[in-house]
Amino acid sequence: MKRSSRRSPAAALGLRLAALVCLALAAAPGLAAAAPRIYDAHAPAASLDGKAAPAIPPPPPEYHTEDLGWIEFAYRPSTRDRVRPLIVHAGAIRAELSALLGREALVAPVKVRIAAVPAELDNLVPGGLESAATAASFGALRLAVLSASPRSGLAAPDLESAFRHELAHLALDEATGGAPLPRWFHEGFAAHVAGDHAAGRAQRLSVAALRGRLLPLDTLEESLPGAGDAPGSVAYAQSADVLRFLVEGERRHGFTRALDAVRAGAPLASALEAAYASTGHELELAWRADVARRYGFVPVLLGSLLVLGLLVAGALGVQRLRGRRSPAPPAPHRRLRAAPEARHRPARTSTAQLVATLGARHRSESDGDAGVPKVEHNGRWHTLH
């Protein structure tokens, strides 16, 4: 008997309903195992496109494991000296994130895998790491992977800064309940917490502010480059500084309210406007005014003083150098003089002789016989006739 190829209307309707249910399950993040998202400062944000397994692979058997309860470290023993500061400072970083987010951060356990070389990262990530990064985090898996060594041609990574960066990604993802956020917002928060490339970012913002080349905030997402070029871009520097502005001082309470609204399902732009009681344009103007004060006048003044100080120091240094190199003036010639001849001085007249001479002169002046010769005998004077 030949089977009919036509399906009944009930069967067709059942297949359509099953297809719709499958699509709904695939779209619902809480009902199906969604592909974990990657947040990374050195590579474009991407998903694993369904290639990742839902479970984290165990660390290699030669890795050493240290569990602090809320965070678990697994690292190669050769990196122990560089990993120890991360373990010591992990609690302080968690407390700092809690203060910034206005809630306890990293409540769910976090796993950190630290490879000795970048080539080992593919063995630590479900499905492998599809980027040239030396650090990455996966919000859905509560996983952060780091490499203690750079890729060829790059400087050695700052392991503690990268660790802070990836924990910030995980904490922000946890605070918003995994709600979708623009990449510039995620990267800006992580860069601000980590403080990575802070000097370079300040320099780029200062130059952009003085030249009037700051990017509009609504173009940051499309202006943020990928891969290793992101930290060196103006868009990356602006992203970090906007987040610095949003969490600084009294504005931190508004930042916490905005995250709560995002967690409840509100879009980020609407949440920020409601939390700060300002429109997006007003927030941007306030940030630009803050940038002008922070990176405009003050850096120019400090730079001018620094240049002036360097010029004065250089002039003094050149003067001292010339003084050392110039020959010493010759010593003046001294003429040899003959020893002066000793002059004979007559002996001083005694007092008795002086009295006798004066007395004789007085007598001769008072005596009328001045021209008559006289002689002294036994203290008496006799006139010769």
Tab-separated table of C-alpha atoms in Angstrom:
chain	number	residue	atom	x	y	z
A	1	MET	CA	0.000	0.000	0.000
A	2	LYS	CA	1.348	3.350	-1.019
A	3	ARG	CA	1.643	5.944	1.804
A	4	SER	CA	0.249	9.388	1.002
A	5	SER	CA	2.738	12.237	1.003
A	6	ARG	CA	0.126	14.804	2.020
A	7	ARG	CA	-0.020	15.821	5.690
A	8	SER	CA	-3.179	16.582	7.558
A	9	PRO	CA	-3.891	20.218	8.574
A	10	ALA	CA	-3.531	19.267	12.244
A	11	ALA	CA	-0.069	17.849	11.689
A	12	ALA	CA	1.023	20.921	9.762
A	13	LEU	CA	-0.246	23.185	12.507
A	14	GLY	CA	1.618	21.134	15.100
A	15	LEU	CA	4.878	21.453	13.205
A	16	ARG	CA	4.450	25.221	12.965
A	17	LEU	CA	3.791	25.512	16.705
A	18	ALA	CA	6.835	23.399	17.478
A	19	ALA	CA	8.974	25.605	15.260
A	20	LEU	CA	7.708	28.745	17.005
A	21	VAL	CA	8.425	27.222	20.426
A	22	CYS	CA	11.974	26.364	19.341
A	23	LEU	CA	12.537	29.907	18.118
A	24	ALA	CA	11.217	31.333	21.366
A	25	LEU	CA	13.489	29.091	23.413
A	26	ALA	CA	16.475	30.060	21.314
A	27	ALA	CA	15.702	33.759	21.731
A	28	ALA	CA	15.017	33.648	25.475
A	29	PRO	CA	18.329	34.032	27.329
A	30	GLY	CA	16.990	32.521	30.513
A	31	LEU	CA	15.417	29.446	28.960
A	32	ALA	CA	18.122	28.198	26.676
A	33	ALA	CA	21.907	28.083	26.906
A	34	ALA	CA	22.856	31.235	24.994
A	35	ALA	CA	26.294	31.731	23.540
A	36	PRO	CA	28.451	33.605	26.068
A	37	ARG	CA	29.499	37.101	25.145
A	38	ILE	CA	33.119	38.212	25.158
A	39	TYR	CA	34.146	41.566	26.567
A	40	ASP	CA	37.731	42.436	25.991
A	41	ALA	CA	39.756	45.622	25.873
A	42	HIS	CA	42.087	44.426	23.140
A	43	ALA	CA	39.691	42.715	20.733
A	44	PRO	CA	36.249	43.502	19.298
A	45	ALA	CA	33.277	42.333	21.309
A	46	ALA	CA	31.909	39.154	19.812
A	47	SER	CA	30.101	35.972	20.677
A	48	LEU	CA	31.283	32.497	20.066
A	49	ASP	CA	28.464	32.074	17.476
A	50	GLY	CA	27.236	28.891	19.090
A	51	LYS	CA	30.637	27.201	19.012
A	52	ALA	CA	31.186	27.342	22.762
A	53	ALA	CA	30.230	24.514	25.052
A	54	PRO	CA	28.035	25.480	28.024
A	55	ALA	CA	30.561	24.075	30.498
A	56	ILE	CA	33.967	25.510	31.304
A	57	PRO	CA	36.733	23.032	30.509
A	58	PRO	CA	38.772	21.992	33.538
A	59	PRO	CA	42.252	23.533	33.817
A	60	PRO	CA	45.184	21.445	32.623
A	61	PRO	CA	46.418	18.961	35.251
A	62	GLU	CA	49.736	20.771	35.636
A	63	TYR	CA	47.967	24.004	36.667
A	64	HIS	CA	47.909	24.998	40.310
A	65	THR	CA	44.465	25.879	41.732
A	66	GLU	CA	43.676	28.257	44.584
A	67	ASP	CA	40.066	28.803	45.639
A	68	LEU	CA	39.074	31.850	47.720
A	69	GLY	CA	35.390	30.949	47.828
A	70	TRP	CA	34.038	33.671	45.555
A	71	ILE	CA	36.888	33.384	43.042
A	72	GLU	CA	38.994	30.472	41.867
A	73	PHE	CA	42.455	30.887	40.358
A	74	ALA	CA	44.056	28.280	38.130
A	75	TYR	CA	47.514	29.069	36.784
A	76	ARG	CA	50.696	27.446	35.590
A	77	PRO	CA	53.262	27.183	38.416
A	78	SER	CA	55.836	29.117	36.375
A	79	THR	CA	53.632	32.234	36.664
A	80	ARG	CA	53.271	32.026	40.442
A	81	ASP	CA	55.300	35.174	41.195
A	82	ARG	CA	53.094	37.258	38.910
A	83	VAL	CA	49.838	35.652	40.046
A	84	ARG	CA	50.388	36.114	43.783
A	85	PRO	CA	49.697	39.901	43.689
A	86	LEU	CA	46.386	39.180	41.922
A	87	ILE	CA	45.335	36.779	44.655
A	88	VAL	CA	46.354	39.246	47.374
A	89	HIS	CA	44.529	42.220	45.796
A	90	ALA	CA	41.420	40.360	44.612
A	91	GLY	CA	39.380	41.250	47.700
A	92	ALA	CA	40.258	44.960	47.480
A	93	ILE	CA	39.314	45.057	43.791
A	94	ARG	CA	35.992	43.418	44.592
A	95	ALA	CA	35.295	46.029	47.297
A	96	GLU	CA	36.140	48.837	44.878
A	97	LEU	CA	33.734	47.433	42.294
A	98	SER	CA	31.017	47.155	44.926
A	99	ALA	CA	31.444	50.827	45.806
A	100	LEU	CA	31.251	51.882	42.156
A	101	LEU	CA	28.202	49.758	41.353
A	102	GLY	CA	26.310	50.526	44.551
A	103	ARG	CA	25.771	46.830	45.301
A	104	GLU	CA	27.819	43.821	46.272
A	105	ALA	CA	29.862	42.851	43.261
A	106	LEU	CA	30.788	39.412	41.974
A	107	VAL	CA	28.357	37.521	44.149
A	108	ALA	CA	28.326	34.532	41.838
A	109	PRO	CA	31.583	32.546	41.812
A	110	VAL	CA	34.195	33.622	39.273
A	111	LYS	CA	36.835	31.463	37.633
A	112	VAL	CA	40.149	32.942	36.514
A	113	ARG	CA	42.510	31.026	34.258
A	114	ILE	CA	46.045	32.354	33.742
A	115	ALA	CA	48.158	30.906	30.954
A	116	ALA	CA	51.898	31.187	30.643
A	117	VAL	CA	51.740	32.005	26.901
A	118	PRO	CA	48.865	33.175	24.660
A	119	ALA	CA	48.796	29.870	22.782
A	120	GLU	CA	47.400	28.168	25.910
A	121	LEU	CA	44.311	30.406	26.017
A	122	ASP	CA	42.477	28.300	23.421
A	123	ASN	CA	42.622	25.347	25.809
A	124	LEU	CA	41.097	27.376	28.631
A	125	VAL	CA	38.091	28.788	26.756
A	126	PRO	CA	35.091	26.763	25.561
A	127	GLY	CA	35.466	26.498	21.802
A	128	GLY	CA	38.745	28.428	21.786
A	129	LEU	CA	39.457	32.150	21.806
A	130	GLU	CA	38.667	33.696	18.429
A	131	SER	CA	40.790	36.799	18.814
A	132	ALA	CA	44.392	37.934	19.197
A	133	ALA	CA	43.749	39.114	22.733
A	134	THR	CA	45.828	38.241	25.764
A	135	ALA	CA	42.839	38.707	28.107
A	136	ALA	CA	39.114	38.091	27.757
A	137	SER	CA	36.049	37.609	29.925
A	138	PHE	CA	32.809	35.690	29.393
A	139	GLY	CA	29.859	37.075	31.315
A	140	ALA	CA	27.571	34.072	30.874
A	141	LEU	CA	30.277	31.654	32.017
A	142	ARG	CA	31.659	33.861	34.835
A	143	LEU	CA	35.093	33.209	33.367
A	144	ALA	CA	38.161	35.396	32.811
A	145	VAL	CA	41.275	34.206	31.009
A	146	LEU	CA	44.647	35.979	31.004
A	147	SER	CA	48.062	35.404	29.496
A	148	ALA	CA	51.190	36.247	31.454
A	149	SER	CA	53.204	36.710	28.237
A	150	PRO	CA	52.608	38.970	25.226
A	151	ARG	CA	52.041	38.006	21.662
A	152	SER	CA	54.962	38.548	19.285
A	153	GLY	CA	55.842	42.170	18.691
A	154	LEU	CA	53.862	43.481	21.664
A	155	ALA	CA	54.956	44.692	25.075
A	156	ALA	CA	54.542	42.449	28.087
A	157	PRO	CA	50.988	42.773	29.470
A	158	ASP	CA	50.297	44.393	32.814
A	159	LEU	CA	48.748	41.346	34.427
A	160	GLU	CA	47.153	43.162	37.366
A	161	SER	CA	45.627	45.831	35.139
A	162	ALA	CA	44.234	43.149	32.815
A	163	PHE	CA	42.855	41.285	35.839
A	164	ARG	CA	41.054	44.402	37.085
A	165	HIS	CA	39.755	45.052	33.572
A	166	GLU	CA	38.185	41.623	33.167
A	167	LEU	CA	36.685	41.585	36.666
A	168	ALA	CA	35.075	44.951	35.899
A	169	HIS	CA	33.421	43.455	32.803
A	170	LEU	CA	32.064	40.541	34.831
A	171	ALA	CA	30.849	42.797	37.664
A	172	LEU	CA	29.033	45.163	35.300
A	173	ASP	CA	27.432	42.246	33.480
A	174	GLU	CA	26.266	40.842	36.818
A	175	ALA	CA	24.924	44.200	38.043
A	176	THR	CA	22.768	44.634	34.923
A	177	GLY	CA	21.574	41.055	34.905
A	178	GLY	CA	23.256	40.384	31.584
A	179	ALA	CA	21.251	43.116	29.839
A	180	PRO	CA	22.692	44.216	26.476
A	181	LEU	CA	24.878	47.301	26.776
A	182	PRO	CA	26.808	49.234	24.135
A	183	ARG	CA	30.391	48.136	23.811
A	184	TRP	CA	31.717	51.632	24.485
A	185	PHE	CA	29.891	51.633	27.849
A	186	HIS	CA	31.299	48.239	28.858
A	187	GLU	CA	34.827	49.058	27.681
A	188	GLY	CA	34.752	52.514	29.210
A	189	PHE	CA	33.781	51.168	32.621
A	190	ALA	CA	36.427	48.431	32.536
A	191	ALA	CA	39.161	50.817	31.358
A	192	HIS	CA	38.270	53.325	34.086
A	193	VAL	CA	38.386	50.663	36.797
A	194	ALA	CA	41.642	49.165	35.524
A	195	GLY	CA	43.366	52.484	34.890
A	196	ASP	CA	45.084	50.951	31.864
A	197	HIS	CA	46.705	53.320	29.363
A	198	ALA	CA	45.677	56.233	31.633
A	199	ALA	CA	48.529	58.545	30.594
A	200	GLY	CA	47.984	57.923	26.887
A	201	ARG	CA	44.237	58.420	27.212
A	202	ALA	CA	44.724	61.730	29.034
A	203	GLN	CA	47.114	62.934	26.341
A	204	ARG	CA	44.710	62.038	23.518
A	205	LEU	CA	41.797	63.723	25.281
A	206	SER	CA	43.854	66.850	25.935
A	207	VAL	CA	44.885	67.155	22.284
A	208	ALA	CA	41.357	66.428	21.054
A	209	ALA	CA	39.849	68.977	23.452
A	210	LEU	CA	42.310	71.717	22.460
A	211	ARG	CA	41.715	71.050	18.746
A	212	GLY	CA	37.941	70.732	19.116
A	213	ARG	CA	37.940	67.141	17.837
A	214	LEU	CA	36.033	65.351	20.583
A	215	LEU	CA	33.602	62.824	19.118
A	216	PRO	CA	29.834	63.085	19.705
A	217	LEU	CA	28.785	60.505	22.270
A	218	ASP	CA	26.205	58.967	19.956
A	219	THR	CA	29.016	58.032	17.545
A	220	LEU	CA	31.278	56.305	20.062
A	221	GLU	CA	29.935	52.840	19.322
A	222	GLU	CA	30.690	53.032	15.620
A	223	SER	CA	33.951	54.929	16.166
A	224	LEU	CA	35.416	52.405	18.605
A	225	PRO	CA	37.893	50.283	16.631
A	226	GLY	CA	38.575	46.645	17.234
A	227	ALA	CA	41.516	44.446	18.074
A	228	GLY	CA	44.639	46.051	19.529
A	229	ASP	CA	43.918	49.492	18.061
A	230	ALA	CA	41.125	50.263	20.554
A	231	PRO	CA	43.279	51.491	23.490
A	232	GLY	CA	45.085	53.928	21.197
A	233	SER	CA	41.976	55.612	19.812
A	234	VAL	CA	40.202	58.798	20.834
A	235	ALA	CA	36.916	56.879	21.001
A	236	TYR	CA	38.368	54.490	23.581
A	237	ALA	CA	39.758	57.399	25.633
A	238	GLN	CA	36.397	59.166	25.507
A	239	SER	CA	34.543	56.014	26.544
A	240	ALA	CA	36.685	55.639	29.648
A	241	ASP	CA	36.389	59.331	30.521
A	242	VAL	CA	32.611	59.415	30.106
A	243	LEU	CA	32.329	56.556	32.594
A	244	ARG	CA	34.756	58.373	34.876
A	245	PHE	CA	32.446	61.392	34.710
A	246	LEU	CA	29.314	59.313	35.413
A	247	VAL	CA	30.705	57.631	38.554
A	248	GLU	CA	32.641	60.588	39.975
A	249	GLY	CA	31.529	62.243	43.196
A	250	GLU	CA	27.810	62.717	43.732
A	251	ARG	CA	27.017	61.423	40.249
A	252	ARG	CA	27.768	57.876	41.404
A	253	HIS	CA	24.257	57.581	42.869
A	254	GLY	CA	22.802	58.378	39.452
A	255	PHE	CA	25.012	55.709	37.919
A	256	THR	CA	23.666	53.121	40.364
A	257	ARG	CA	20.074	54.109	39.582
A	258	ALA	CA	20.748	53.854	35.874
A	259	LEU	CA	22.110	50.319	36.245
A	260	ASP	CA	19.052	49.314	38.263
A	261	ALA	CA	16.818	50.637	35.493
A	262	VAL	CA	18.807	48.729	32.866
A	263	ARG	CA	18.504	45.597	34.960
A	264	ALA	CA	14.740	46.135	35.015
A	265	GLY	CA	14.667	46.255	31.209
A	266	ALA	CA	15.050	49.953	30.320
A	267	PRO	CA	17.368	50.982	27.467
A	268	LEU	CA	20.639	52.521	28.580
A	269	ALA	CA	19.944	55.962	27.085
A	270	SER	CA	16.567	56.245	28.822
A	271	ALA	CA	18.006	54.938	32.084
A	272	LEU	CA	20.795	57.538	32.084
A	273	GLU	CA	18.405	60.414	31.342
A	274	ALA	CA	16.059	59.383	34.144
A	275	ALA	CA	18.844	58.727	36.661
A	276	TYR	CA	20.640	62.040	36.080
A	277	ALA	CA	17.468	64.072	35.413
A	278	SER	CA	19.023	65.381	32.208
A	279	THR	CA	18.699	64.754	28.534
A	280	GLY	CA	21.437	62.990	26.651
A	281	HIS	CA	22.481	66.301	25.101
A	282	GLU	CA	22.720	67.974	28.515
A	283	LEU	CA	24.822	65.116	29.853
A	284	GLU	CA	27.175	65.427	26.909
A	285	LEU	CA	27.510	69.195	27.386
A	286	ALA	CA	28.287	68.706	31.091
A	287	TRP	CA	30.915	66.108	30.252
A	288	ARG	CA	32.512	68.356	27.616
A	289	ALA	CA	32.693	71.227	30.102
A	290	ASP	CA	34.383	68.908	32.586
A	291	VAL	CA	36.849	67.772	29.908
A	292	ALA	CA	37.670	71.392	29.079
A	293	ARG	CA	38.515	72.089	32.724
A	294	ARG	CA	40.393	68.874	33.270
A	295	TYR	CA	42.287	68.464	30.000
A	296	GLY	CA	42.243	71.987	28.551
A	297	PHE	CA	43.469	74.921	30.658
A	298	VAL	CA	45.224	73.032	33.455
A	299	PRO	CA	47.404	70.844	31.183
A	300	VAL	CA	48.393	73.866	29.107
A	301	LEU	CA	49.377	75.798	32.236
A	302	LEU	CA	51.296	72.895	33.692
A	303	GLY	CA	52.944	72.231	30.348
A	304	SER	CA	54.034	75.856	30.036
A	305	LEU	CA	55.499	75.838	33.530
A	306	LEU	CA	57.259	72.593	32.793
A	307	VAL	CA	58.760	73.937	29.567
A	308	LEU	CA	59.876	77.099	31.347
A	309	GLY	CA	61.492	75.072	34.099
A	310	LEU	CA	63.275	72.888	31.565
A	311	LEU	CA	64.599	75.941	29.725
A	312	VAL	CA	65.931	77.493	32.924
A	313	ALA	CA	67.488	74.219	34.006
A	314	GLY	CA	69.027	73.756	30.549
A	315	ALA	CA	70.522	77.234	30.583
A	316	LEU	CA	72.034	76.671	34.006
A	317	GLY	CA	73.368	73.305	32.912
A	318	VAL	CA	75.004	74.760	29.797
A	319	GLN	CA	76.546	77.537	31.864
A	320	ARG	CA	78.013	75.059	34.321
A	321	LEU	CA	79.271	72.856	31.510
A	322	ARG	CA	81.025	75.757	29.862
A	323	GLY	CA	82.545	76.733	33.178
A	324	ARG	CA	83.972	73.255	33.591
A	325	ARG	CA	85.373	73.048	30.076
A	326	SER	CA	86.994	76.550	29.939
A	327	PRO	CA	90.726	76.539	31.012
A	328	ALA	CA	91.637	78.138	34.268
A	329	PRO	CA	93.280	81.601	33.946
A	330	PRO	CA	97.109	81.578	34.389
A	331	ALA	CA	98.445	82.537	37.765
A	332	PRO	CA	99.907	86.109	37.861
A	333	HIS	CA	103.709	86.329	37.630
A	334	ARG	CA	105.360	87.580	40.774
A	335	ARG	CA	108.525	89.665	40.572
A	336	LEU	CA	111.287	88.688	42.903
A	337	ARG	CA	112.378	91.649	45.027
A	338	ALA	CA	115.717	92.006	46.746
A	339	ALA	CA	115.669	91.973	50.473
A	340	PRO	CA	115.538	95.548	51.750
A	341	GLU	CA	118.727	96.865	53.280
A	342	ALA	CA	118.693	97.217	56.998
A	343	ARG	CA	118.773	100.870	57.996
A	344	HIS	CA	120.803	101.809	61.035
A	345	ARG	CA	118.790	103.764	63.476
A	346	PRO	CA	120.626	105.849	66.064
A	347	ALA	CA	120.244	104.828	69.644
A	348	ARG	CA	117.611	106.651	71.523
A	349	THR	CA	118.824	109.392	73.909
A	350	SER	CA	118.492	108.482	77.545
A	351	THR	CA	116.323	110.535	79.877
A	352	ALA	CA	119.299	111.774	81.992
A	353	GLN	CA	121.102	113.055	78.947
A	354	LEU	CA	117.936	114.785	77.728
A	355	VAL	CA	117.420	116.500	81.104
A	356	ALA	CA	121.071	117.597	81.206
A	357	THR	CA	120.897	118.976	77.686
A	358	LEU	CA	117.682	120.904	78.384
A	359	GLY	CA	119.060	122.252	81.650
A	360	ALA	CA	122.215	123.392	79.931
A	361	ARG	CA	120.221	125.090	77.209
A	362	HIS	CA	118.068	126.836	79.807
A	363	ARG	CA	121.052	128.063	81.754
A	364	SER	CA	122.768	129.239	78.677
A	365	GLU	CA	119.734	131.205	77.631
A	366	SER	CA	119.361	132.817	81.114
A	367	ASP	CA	123.057	133.439	81.699
A	368	GLY	CA	124.397	136.695	80.499
A	369	ASP	CA	127.829	135.233	79.930
A	370	ALA	CA	126.684	133.030	77.151
A	371	GLY	CA	129.886	133.509	75.209
A	372	VAL	CA	132.165	132.779	78.186
A	373	PRO	CA	133.366	129.198	78.334
A	374	LYS	CA	132.199	127.086	81.267
A	375	VAL	CA	133.086	123.727	82.735
A	376	GLU	CA	131.226	121.376	85.000
A	377	HIS	CA	133.036	119.927	88.002
A	378	ASN	CA	131.422	117.808	90.663
A	379	GLY	CA	127.933	118.931	89.592
A	380	ARG	CA	128.840	122.619	89.612
A	381	TRP	CA	129.541	124.907	86.675
A	382	HIS	CA	132.703	127.134	86.715
A	383	THR	CA	133.332	130.064	84.444
A	384	LEU	CA	136.794	130.289	82.883
A	385	HIS	CA	138.358	133.718	83.002
